């Protein structure tokens, strides 16, 4: 049985989840997935995600479907472009909210909750959404970058520098290293009561109580934002699903429950919920499916694909037009009245649109009816001008006309009957006597 791959593309890391081979879509538990986290260092997160997916697919041929969670349309476009550069097409994009809801419903964490608040506090910002769990409709959603995991890291950094134990880094590289150390301290404080991390600038020393006092105002501001989103959604809610890396901080659930008055659910490894939910939503995307075709159309620039297709259609029409003109001219000249027909055609075409690369040729108007009954005294040229256009609406039951001795059959044109012209009306003078 082929496996599936779920991917979440965050600002600080790319997370990948694969259900265990023995239970790809069965009972979901915290231990049902193989998880991998790839930190982002000096590279576009979308490019890193595409490269990681390509390497994983090559190393694991059994993966038959890949789903990538995206946050916004701009985020989705960046992911598509990165995947196109890696020449990867067998994947689908799923909204992050849909992935989170899929995972929460599969685990049974939100059983009995019909209206849910999804509180997603990650490294780059906070997203709050009110969702109807039955219809999966997002009632209201807002996002801010003012409250984020990076902001909490900066609070720790400034507090440590202000304490005098840490010297201010002299350059950008030192500042980035200190920020990484503060992030590690924040993560350790989710389970430890205190941390002590040495660095080149000094010792990062912080107790959990001091950490909670430091971030209390930011967490309360995030709870106030969540409550305002609920008010603007005009729907009562019955629970809060807290996800993202910062949901590991015990203070977050405490503040949310106090401000909301409803149960707050924090899944195990809340930072990987998007990737695990995307894995549950992953379905194979064939090369000939409409979704893949639409993806190819979206990834291919219009100026690159459209001219080639348009040129092929118009060149084919132009070839048919020139061929029809050549056949009519040859028949007219052979019968002796071609100059009149061609001269009339040049007059009647004045003022009409010329054939150009952006004009569709009308080949049906180039099939004149030039059949003349034998023995008639009228000019063949006059007959060809006055005759109505042929009736093309023939049913399949009508048998094609039987070619006679004076009938010329040209592929692509109606049968042409060559008249028997009496000698007395022959338009050319008799040859001079020798």
GROMACS .gro file of N, CA and C in nm, residues 14-135:
model
  366
   14UNK      N    1   1.033   2.370   0.826
   14UNK     CA    2   0.948   2.287   0.741
   14UNK      C    3   0.927   2.156   0.816
   15UNK      N    4   0.801   2.119   0.834
   15UNK     CA    5   0.769   1.997   0.909
   15UNK      C    6   0.701   1.897   0.817
   16UNK      N    7   0.745   1.773   0.826
   16UNK     CA    8   0.694   1.667   0.740
   16UNK      C    9   0.643   1.553   0.827
   17UNK      N   10   0.530   1.495   0.786
   17UNK     CA   11   0.468   1.387   0.863
   17UNK      C   12   0.428   1.275   0.768
   18UNK      N   13   0.458   1.152   0.810
   18UNK     CA   14   0.418   1.034   0.734
   18UNK      C   15   0.352   0.936   0.828
   19UNK      N   16   0.229   0.893   0.799
   19UNK     CA   17   0.168   0.788   0.883
   19UNK      C   18   0.248   0.659   0.875
   20UNK      N   19   0.249   0.586   0.983
   20UNK     CA   20   0.321   0.458   0.984
   20UNK      C   21   0.266   0.367   0.874
   21UNK      N   22   0.353   0.289   0.817
   21UNK     CA   23   0.316   0.204   0.704
   21UNK      C   24   0.208   0.104   0.741
   22UNK      N   25   0.205   0.059   0.866
   22UNK     CA   26   0.107  -0.042   0.904
   22UNK      C   27  -0.031   0.016   0.930
   23UNK      N   28  -0.042   0.150   0.936
   23UNK     CA   29  -0.172   0.211   0.965
   23UNK      C   30  -0.178   0.351   0.903
   24UNK      N   31  -0.177   0.362   0.768
   24UNK     CA   32  -0.169   0.493   0.705
   24UNK      C   33  -0.290   0.580   0.728
   25UNK      N   34  -0.410   0.523   0.734
   25UNK     CA   35  -0.531   0.604   0.750
   25UNK      C   36  -0.624   0.545   0.856
   26UNK      N   37  -0.569   0.472   0.949
   26UNK     CA   38  -0.652   0.411   1.051
   26UNK      C   39  -0.665   0.502   1.173
   27UNK      N   40  -0.664   0.440   1.292
   27UNK     CA   41  -0.678   0.517   1.415
   27UNK      C   42  -0.561   0.612   1.430
   28UNK      N   43  -0.588   0.737   1.461
   28UNK     CA   44  -0.485   0.839   1.472
   28UNK      C   45  -0.453   0.861   1.618
   29UNK      N   46  -0.327   0.852   1.651
   29UNK     CA   47  -0.279   0.878   1.785
   29UNK      C   48  -0.153   0.963   1.774
   30UNK      N   49  -0.105   1.018   1.885
   30UNK     CA   50   0.018   1.098   1.877
   30UNK      C   51   0.137   1.021   1.822
   31UNK      N   52   0.133   0.889   1.829
   31UNK     CA   53   0.245   0.808   1.783
   31UNK      C   54   0.216   0.742   1.649
   32UNK      N   55   0.118   0.791   1.575
   32UNK     CA   56   0.082   0.731   1.447
   32UNK      C   57   0.163   0.785   1.330
   33UNK      N   58   0.253   0.880   1.355
   33UNK     CA   59   0.324   0.946   1.246
   33UNK      C   60   0.475   0.944   1.272
   34UNK      N   61   0.547   0.939   1.162
   34UNK     CA   62   0.691   0.967   1.165
   34UNK      C   63   0.708   1.114   1.133
   35UNK      N   64   0.769   1.190   1.221
   35UNK     CA   65   0.780   1.335   1.208
   35UNK      C   66   0.923   1.376   1.181
   36UNK      N   67   0.937   1.481   1.102
   36UNK     CA   68   1.069   1.537   1.072
   36UNK      C   69   1.057   1.688   1.066
   37UNK      N   70   1.149   1.757   1.132
   37UNK     CA   71   1.151   1.903   1.133
   37UNK      C   72   1.282   1.951   1.073
   38UNK      N   73   1.272   2.041   0.974
   38UNK     CA   74   1.390   2.096   0.907
   38UNK      C   75   1.393   2.246   0.933
   39UNK      N   76   1.488   2.295   1.013
   39UNK     CA   77   1.494   2.439   1.041
   39UNK      C   78   1.535   2.518   0.917
   40UNK      N   79   1.485   2.638   0.907
   40UNK     CA   80   1.515   2.725   0.794
   40UNK      C   81   1.635   2.812   0.830
   41UNK      N   82   1.741   2.803   0.750
   41UNK     CA   83   1.862   2.881   0.773
   41UNK      C   84   1.906   2.944   0.641
   42UNK      N   85   1.895   3.076   0.633
   42UNK     CA   86   1.945   3.151   0.516
   42UNK      C   87   1.891   3.097   0.384
   43UNK      N   88   1.763   3.066   0.380
   43UNK     CA   89   1.703   3.015   0.258
   43UNK      C   90   1.553   3.041   0.261
   44UNK      N   91   1.495   3.055   0.144
   44UNK     CA   92   1.350   3.069   0.136
   44UNK      C   93   1.285   2.943   0.189
   45UNK      N   94   1.185   2.959   0.274
   45UNK     CA   95   1.121   2.842   0.334
   45UNK      C   96   1.048   2.761   0.228
   46UNK      N   97   0.991   2.826   0.127
   46UNK     CA   98   0.923   2.752   0.020
   46UNK      C   99   1.022   2.671  -0.062
   47UNK      N  100   1.138   2.730  -0.091
   47UNK     CA  101   1.239   2.656  -0.167
   47UNK      C  102   1.290   2.537  -0.086
   48UNK      N  103   1.309   2.558   0.044
   48UNK     CA  104   1.355   2.448   0.129
   48UNK      C  105   1.251   2.337   0.134
   49UNK      N  106   1.124   2.374   0.142
   49UNK     CA  107   1.019   2.273   0.145
   49UNK      C  108   1.016   2.192   0.016
   50UNK      N  109   1.026   2.260  -0.098
   50UNK     CA  110   1.023   2.189  -0.226
   50UNK      C  111   1.143   2.094  -0.239
   51UNK      N  112   1.260   2.141  -0.199
   51UNK     CA  113   1.377   2.053  -0.206
   51UNK      C  114   1.363   1.934  -0.113
   52UNK      N  115   1.312   1.958   0.007
   52UNK     CA  116   1.295   1.848   0.102
   52UNK      C  117   1.193   1.746   0.051
   53UNK      N  118   1.086   1.794  -0.009
   53UNK     CA  119   0.985   1.703  -0.063
   53UNK      C  120   1.045   1.620  -0.177
   54UNK      N  121   1.122   1.686  -0.265
   54UNK     CA  122   1.184   1.613  -0.376
   54UNK      C  123   1.278   1.505  -0.327
   55UNK      N  124   1.361   1.537  -0.228
   55UNK     CA  125   1.454   1.437  -0.174
   55UNK      C  126   1.378   1.323  -0.108
   56UNK      N  127   1.272   1.355  -0.033
   56UNK     CA  128   1.195   1.251   0.034
   56UNK      C  129   1.126   1.159  -0.065
   57UNK      N  130   1.071   1.215  -0.172
   57UNK     CA  131   1.004   1.131  -0.272
   57UNK      C  132   1.102   1.040  -0.344
   58UNK      N  133   1.223   1.089  -0.370
   58UNK     CA  134   1.324   1.004  -0.435
   58UNK      C  135   1.373   0.894  -0.341
   59UNK      N  136   1.389   0.929  -0.214
   59UNK     CA  137   1.440   0.830  -0.119
   59UNK      C  138   1.333   0.730  -0.077
   60UNK      N  139   1.204   0.765  -0.092
   60UNK     CA  140   1.095   0.678  -0.051
   60UNK      C  141   0.999   0.660  -0.167
   61UNK      N  142   1.023   0.566  -0.257
   61UNK     CA  143   0.937   0.551  -0.375
   61UNK      C  144   0.794   0.514  -0.343
   62UNK      N  145   0.766   0.463  -0.222
   62UNK     CA  146   0.631   0.419  -0.190
   62UNK      C  147   0.533   0.530  -0.161
   63UNK      N  148   0.577   0.656  -0.158
   63UNK     CA  149   0.487   0.767  -0.129
   63UNK      C  150   0.403   0.794  -0.254
   64UNK      N  151   0.270   0.780  -0.240
   64UNK     CA  152   0.183   0.798  -0.356
   64UNK      C  153   0.107   0.929  -0.357
   65UNK      N  154   0.111   1.005  -0.248
   65UNK     CA  155   0.036   1.131  -0.242
   65UNK      C  156   0.105   1.225  -0.144
   66UNK      N  157   0.104   1.353  -0.179
   66UNK     CA  158   0.164   1.457  -0.095
   66UNK      C  159   0.068   1.573  -0.083
   67UNK      N  160   0.049   1.620   0.039
   67UNK     CA  161  -0.035   1.737   0.065
   67UNK      C  162   0.047   1.840   0.142
   68UNK      N  163   0.035   1.966   0.099
   68UNK     CA  164   0.111   2.075   0.161
   68UNK      C  165   0.011   2.176   0.216
   69UNK      N  166   0.023   2.209   0.343
   69UNK     CA  167  -0.067   2.306   0.405
   69UNK      C  168  -0.018   2.447   0.374
   70UNK      N  169  -0.112   2.534   0.336
   70UNK     CA  170  -0.077   2.673   0.305
   70UNK      C  171  -0.164   2.767   0.387
   71UNK      N  172  -0.110   2.888   0.412
   71UNK     CA  173  -0.176   2.984   0.498
   71UNK      C  174  -0.265   3.080   0.421
   72UNK      N  175  -0.217   3.130   0.307
   72UNK     CA  176  -0.289   3.230   0.230
   72UNK      C  177  -0.265   3.206   0.082
   73UNK      N  178  -0.333   3.282  -0.002
   73UNK     CA  179  -0.314   3.268  -0.147
   73UNK      C  180  -0.172   3.305  -0.188
   74UNK      N  181  -0.117   3.408  -0.126
   74UNK     CA  182   0.021   3.445  -0.156
   74UNK      C  183   0.118   3.334  -0.116
   75UNK      N  184   0.092   3.274  -0.002
   75UNK     CA  185   0.174   3.162   0.042
   75UNK      C  186   0.161   3.045  -0.055
   76UNK      N  187   0.040   3.018  -0.102
   76UNK     CA  188   0.018   2.909  -0.197
   76UNK      C  189   0.091   2.933  -0.328
   77UNK      N  190   0.089   3.057  -0.377
   77UNK     CA  191   0.159   3.087  -0.503
   77UNK      C  192   0.309   3.065  -0.489
   78UNK      N  193   0.365   3.104  -0.375
   78UNK     CA  194   0.508   3.083  -0.354
   78UNK      C  195   0.543   2.935  -0.348
   79UNK      N  196   0.457   2.856  -0.286
   79UNK     CA  197   0.481   2.711  -0.280
   79UNK      C  198   0.471   2.650  -0.419
   80UNK      N  199   0.371   2.689  -0.496
   80UNK     CA  200   0.357   2.635  -0.632
   80UNK      C  201   0.479   2.667  -0.717
   81UNK      N  202   0.526   2.790  -0.707
   81UNK     CA  203   0.642   2.830  -0.788
   81UNK      C  204   0.765   2.748  -0.748
   82UNK      N  205   0.787   2.728  -0.618
   82UNK     CA  206   0.901   2.650  -0.573
   82UNK      C  207   0.889   2.504  -0.617
   83UNK      N  208   0.769   2.448  -0.610
   83UNK     CA  209   0.748   2.309  -0.654
   83UNK      C  210   0.768   2.296  -0.805
   84UNK      N  211   0.728   2.397  -0.880
   84UNK     CA  212   0.748   2.392  -1.025
   84UNK      C  213   0.895   2.394  -1.060
   85UNK      N  214   0.974   2.472  -0.987
   85UNK     CA  215   1.118   2.475  -1.014
   85UNK      C  216   1.184   2.340  -0.983
   86UNK      N  217   1.124   2.264  -0.894
   86UNK     CA  218   1.175   2.129  -0.866
   86UNK      C  219   1.109   2.024  -0.955
   87UNK      N  220   1.021   2.068  -1.045
   87UNK     CA  221   0.951   1.979  -1.139
   87UNK      C  222   0.870   1.873  -1.064
   88UNK      N  223   0.800   1.916  -0.961
   88UNK     CA  224   0.715   1.828  -0.882
   88UNK      C  225   0.570   1.866  -0.908
   89UNK      N  226   0.489   1.769  -0.946
   89UNK     CA  227   0.349   1.797  -0.980
   89UNK      C  228   0.249   1.710  -0.904
   90UNK      N  229   0.293   1.594  -0.855
   90UNK     CA  230   0.199   1.505  -0.788
   90UNK      C  231   0.182   1.547  -0.642
   91UNK      N  232   0.113   1.658  -0.620
   91UNK     CA  233   0.087   1.707  -0.485
   91UNK      C  234  -0.038   1.792  -0.490
   92UNK      N  235  -0.091   1.823  -0.372
   92UNK     CA  236  -0.205   1.912  -0.361
   92UNK      C  237  -0.183   2.007  -0.245
   93UNK      N  238  -0.245   2.124  -0.254
   93UNK     CA  239  -0.238   2.223  -0.148
   93UNK      C  240  -0.368   2.221  -0.069
   94UNK      N  241  -0.356   2.222   0.062
   94UNK     CA  242  -0.474   2.222   0.149
   94UNK      C  243  -0.460   2.339   0.246
   95UNK      N  244  -0.568   2.408   0.279
   95UNK     CA  245  -0.560   2.518   0.376
   95UNK      C  246  -0.515   2.467   0.513
   96UNK      N  247  -0.439   2.551   0.582
   96UNK     CA  248  -0.391   2.511   0.715
   96UNK      C  249  -0.507   2.483   0.810
   97UNK      N  250  -0.612   2.565   0.800
   97UNK     CA  251  -0.727   2.545   0.889
   97UNK      C  252  -0.792   2.409   0.863
   98UNK      N  253  -0.803   2.371   0.736
   98UNK     CA  254  -0.862   2.241   0.703
   98UNK      C  255  -0.776   2.127   0.756
   99UNK      N  256  -0.643   2.143   0.746
   99UNK     CA  257  -0.554   2.039   0.797
   99UNK      C  258  -0.566   2.026   0.949
  100UNK      N  259  -0.572   2.140   1.018
  100UNK     CA  260  -0.584   2.137   1.164
  100UNK      C  261  -0.716   2.072   1.206
  101UNK      N  262  -0.824   2.108   1.138
  101UNK     CA  263  -0.954   2.052   1.173
  101UNK      C  264  -0.959   1.903   1.143
  102UNK      N  265  -0.900   1.860   1.033
  102UNK     CA  266  -0.897   1.718   0.999
  102UNK      C  267  -0.826   1.638   1.106
  103UNK      N  268  -0.714   1.687   1.154
  103UNK     CA  269  -0.639   1.615   1.256
  103UNK      C  270  -0.716   1.612   1.389
  104UNK      N  271  -0.773   1.726   1.427
  104UNK     CA  272  -0.847   1.730   1.554
  104UNK      C  273  -0.968   1.638   1.552
  105UNK      N  274  -1.036   1.629   1.437
  105UNK     CA  275  -1.150   1.539   1.429
  105UNK      C  276  -1.105   1.393   1.426
  106UNK      N  277  -0.992   1.365   1.364
  106UNK     CA  278  -0.943   1.227   1.358
  106UNK      C  279  -0.901   1.177   1.495
  107UNK      N  280  -0.844   1.265   1.577
  107UNK     CA  281  -0.802   1.225   1.710
  107UNK      C  282  -0.918   1.222   1.809
  108UNK      N  283  -1.030   1.285   1.775
  108UNK     CA  284  -1.143   1.291   1.866
  108UNK      C  285  -1.131   1.398   1.972
  109UNK      N  286  -1.032   1.489   1.959
  109UNK     CA  287  -1.011   1.592   2.060
  109UNK      C  288  -1.126   1.693   2.064
  110UNK      N  289  -1.195   1.713   1.951
  110UNK     CA  290  -1.301   1.813   1.947
  110UNK      C  291  -1.438   1.746   1.933
  111UNK      N  292  -1.450   1.624   1.979
  111UNK     CA  293  -1.577   1.553   1.969
  111UNK      C  294  -1.684   1.628   2.050
  112UNK      N  295  -1.799   1.653   1.989
  112UNK     CA  296  -1.908   1.723   2.055
  112UNK      C  297  -1.901   1.874   2.044
  113UNK      N  298  -1.798   1.927   1.979
  113UNK     CA  299  -1.784   2.072   1.963
  113UNK      C  300  -1.828   2.109   1.822
  114UNK      N  301  -1.932   2.187   1.810
  114UNK     CA  302  -1.983   2.225   1.678
  114UNK      C  303  -1.928   2.358   1.629
  115UNK      N  304  -1.884   2.444   1.719
  115UNK     CA  305  -1.826   2.573   1.681
  115UNK      C  306  -1.694   2.587   1.755
  116UNK      N  307  -1.587   2.604   1.680
  116UNK     CA  308  -1.452   2.594   1.735
  116UNK      C  309  -1.370   2.717   1.700
  117UNK      N  310  -1.285   2.758   1.795
  117UNK     CA  311  -1.185   2.862   1.770
  117UNK      C  312  -1.051   2.793   1.752
  118UNK      N  313  -0.985   2.817   1.640
  118UNK     CA  314  -0.850   2.766   1.617
  118UNK      C  315  -0.754   2.881   1.643
  119UNK      N  316  -0.673   2.865   1.747
  119UNK     CA  317  -0.576   2.966   1.791
  119UNK      C  318  -0.438   2.914   1.752
  120UNK      N  319  -0.379   2.972   1.649
  120UNK     CA  320  -0.252   2.925   1.594
  120UNK      C  321  -0.145   3.031   1.618
  121UNK      N  322  -0.060   3.007   1.718
  121UNK     CA  323   0.047   3.100   1.753
  121UNK      C  324   0.180   3.036   1.717
  122UNK      N  325   0.237   3.084   1.605
  122UNK     CA  326   0.364   3.031   1.556
  122UNK      C  327   0.473   3.134   1.561
  123UNK      N  328   0.584   3.102   1.497
  123UNK     CA  329   0.701   3.189   1.505
  123UNK      C  330   0.680   3.321   1.433
  124UNK      N  331   0.595   3.324   1.330
  124UNK     CA  332   0.580   3.446   1.250
  124UNK      C  333   0.455   3.526   1.283
  125UNK      N  334   0.360   3.470   1.359
  125UNK     CA  335   0.240   3.547   1.388
  125UNK      C  336   0.131   3.462   1.451
  126UNK      N  337   0.017   3.526   1.471
  126UNK     CA  338  -0.099   3.462   1.534
  126UNK      C  339  -0.216   3.467   1.437
  127UNK      N  340  -0.280   3.352   1.416
  127UNK     CA  341  -0.401   3.342   1.334
  127UNK      C  342  -0.513   3.287   1.421
  128UNK      N  343  -0.627   3.356   1.422
  128UNK     CA  344  -0.743   3.313   1.500
  128UNK      C  345  -0.858   3.295   1.403
  129UNK      N  346  -0.922   3.178   1.407
  129UNK     CA  347  -1.031   3.147   1.314
  129UNK      C  348  -1.145   3.082   1.390
  130UNK      N  349  -1.266   3.118   1.351
  130UNK     CA  350  -1.387   3.056   1.406
  130UNK      C  351  -1.442   2.964   1.298
  131UNK      N  352  -1.462   2.836   1.331
  131UNK     CA  353  -1.497   2.735   1.232
  131UNK      C  354  -1.621   2.659   1.278
  132UNK      N  355  -1.710   2.633   1.184
  132UNK     CA  356  -1.820   2.541   1.205
  132UNK      C  357  -1.767   2.401   1.174
  133UNK      N  358  -1.757   2.317   1.274
  133UNK     CA  359  -1.692   2.187   1.254
  133UNK      C  360  -1.775   2.092   1.171
  134UNK      N  361  -1.907   2.112   1.164
  134UNK     CA  362  -1.993   2.022   1.085
  134UNK      C  363  -1.982   2.055   0.935
  135UNK      N  364  -1.996   2.181   0.901
  135UNK     CA  365  -1.987   2.221   0.760
  135UNK      C  366  -1.844   2.256   0.718
   0.00000   0.00000   0.00000
